[in-house]
Amino acid sequence: MNADAVLEKLYSDITDLYFMAGSHHLYPNEPWNSEGVHYFSVNNYSVYGKHDSNSLLRGADF
């Protein structure tokens, strides 16, 4: 997989995190768990993100 394909996959999955944050696991350790940080893996990379319900009105904050 070349660099462009990896970046495209990362971007696509990060976009999915924005739209479907509840489908990804909450990070198990504090203080990130209580802050609502979700995480998942894409190939050899870990992606972390926090979904802000107010951001639905103005776009993603990732």
mmCIF file of C-alpha atoms in Angstrom:
data_model
loop_
_atom_site.group_PDB
_atom_site.id
_atom_site.type_symbol
_atom_site.label_atom_id
_atom_site.label_comp_id
_atom_site.label_asym_id
_atom_site.label_seq_id
_atom_site.Cartn_x
_atom_site.Cartn_y
_atom_site.Cartn_z
ATOM 1 C CA MET A 1 0.000 0.000 0.000
ATOM 2 C CA ASN A 2 1.532 3.332 -1.016
ATOM 3 C CA ALA A 3 1.491 6.551 1.037
ATOM 4 C CA ASP A 4 -1.437 8.048 -0.870
ATOM 5 C CA ALA A 5 -3.583 4.975 -0.239
ATOM 6 C CA VAL A 6 -2.708 5.005 3.484
ATOM 7 C CA LEU A 7 -3.608 8.685 3.789
ATOM 8 C CA GLU A 8 -6.880 8.148 1.916
ATOM 9 C CA LYS A 9 -7.768 5.240 4.230
ATOM 10 C CA LEU A 10 -6.906 7.299 7.331
ATOM 11 C CA TYR A 11 -8.972 10.247 6.097
ATOM 12 C CA SER A 12 -11.924 8.011 5.260
ATOM 13 C CA ASP A 13 -11.885 6.272 8.643
ATOM 14 C CA ILE A 14 -11.463 9.553 10.534
ATOM 15 C CA THR A 15 -14.516 10.861 8.703
ATOM 16 C CA ASP A 16 -16.393 7.739 9.825
ATOM 17 C CA LEU A 17 -15.353 8.506 13.412
ATOM 18 C CA TYR A 18 -17.002 11.907 13.080
ATOM 19 C CA PHE A 19 -20.275 10.472 11.779
ATOM 20 C CA MET A 20 -20.324 7.225 13.798
ATOM 21 C CA ALA A 21 -18.347 7.953 16.969
ATOM 22 C CA GLY A 22 -20.537 5.634 19.016
ATOM 23 C CA SER A 23 -19.483 2.667 16.905
ATOM 24 C CA HIS A 24 -15.864 2.977 18.110
ATOM 25 C CA HIS A 25 -14.568 2.049 21.561
ATOM 26 C CA LEU A 26 -14.053 4.597 24.279
ATOM 27 C CA TYR A 27 -10.439 4.821 25.374
ATOM 28 C CA PRO A 28 -10.290 2.698 28.565
ATOM 29 C CA ASN A 29 -7.921 4.849 30.657
ATOM 30 C CA GLU A 30 -8.717 8.014 32.550
ATOM 31 C CA PRO A 31 -8.942 10.920 32.020
ATOM 32 C CA TRP A 32 -9.658 10.170 28.347
ATOM 33 C CA ASN A 33 -12.537 7.797 29.060
ATOM 34 C CA SER A 34 -14.523 10.365 31.018
ATOM 35 C CA GLU A 35 -13.712 12.947 28.342
ATOM 36 C CA GLY A 36 -15.350 10.722 25.707
ATOM 37 C CA VAL A 37 -12.264 9.978 23.592
ATOM 38 C CA HIS A 38 -12.855 7.173 21.074
ATOM 39 C CA TYR A 39 -10.153 5.177 19.333
ATOM 40 C CA PHE A 40 -9.578 2.625 16.593
ATOM 41 C CA SER A 41 -6.770 1.273 14.442
ATOM 42 C CA VAL A 42 -6.128 1.808 10.751
ATOM 43 C CA ASN A 43 -3.406 -0.521 9.500
ATOM 44 C CA ASN A 44 -0.435 0.262 11.797
ATOM 45 C CA TYR A 45 -1.838 3.566 13.065
ATOM 46 C CA SER A 46 -4.046 4.422 16.011
ATOM 47 C CA VAL A 47 -6.673 7.127 15.607
ATOM 48 C CA TYR A 48 -8.086 8.996 18.588
ATOM 49 C CA GLY A 49 -10.920 11.474 18.493
ATOM 50 C CA LYS A 50 -13.495 13.197 20.604
ATOM 51 C CA HIS A 51 -16.952 13.723 19.175
ATOM 52 C CA ASP A 52 -18.504 17.056 20.048
ATOM 53 C CA SER A 53 -22.256 16.971 19.419
ATOM 54 C CA ASN A 54 -22.205 20.750 18.906
ATOM 55 C CA SER A 55 -19.763 20.290 16.020
ATOM 56 C CA LEU A 56 -22.563 18.772 13.936
ATOM 57 C CA LEU A 57 -23.719 22.337 13.377
ATOM 58 C CA ARG A 58 -20.348 23.699 12.249
ATOM 59 C CA GLY A 59 -18.380 20.688 10.896
ATOM 60 C CA ALA A 60 -15.802 18.264 12.242
ATOM 61 C CA ASP A 61 -13.247 19.390 14.807
ATOM 62 C CA PHE A 62 -10.802 16.529 14.250
#
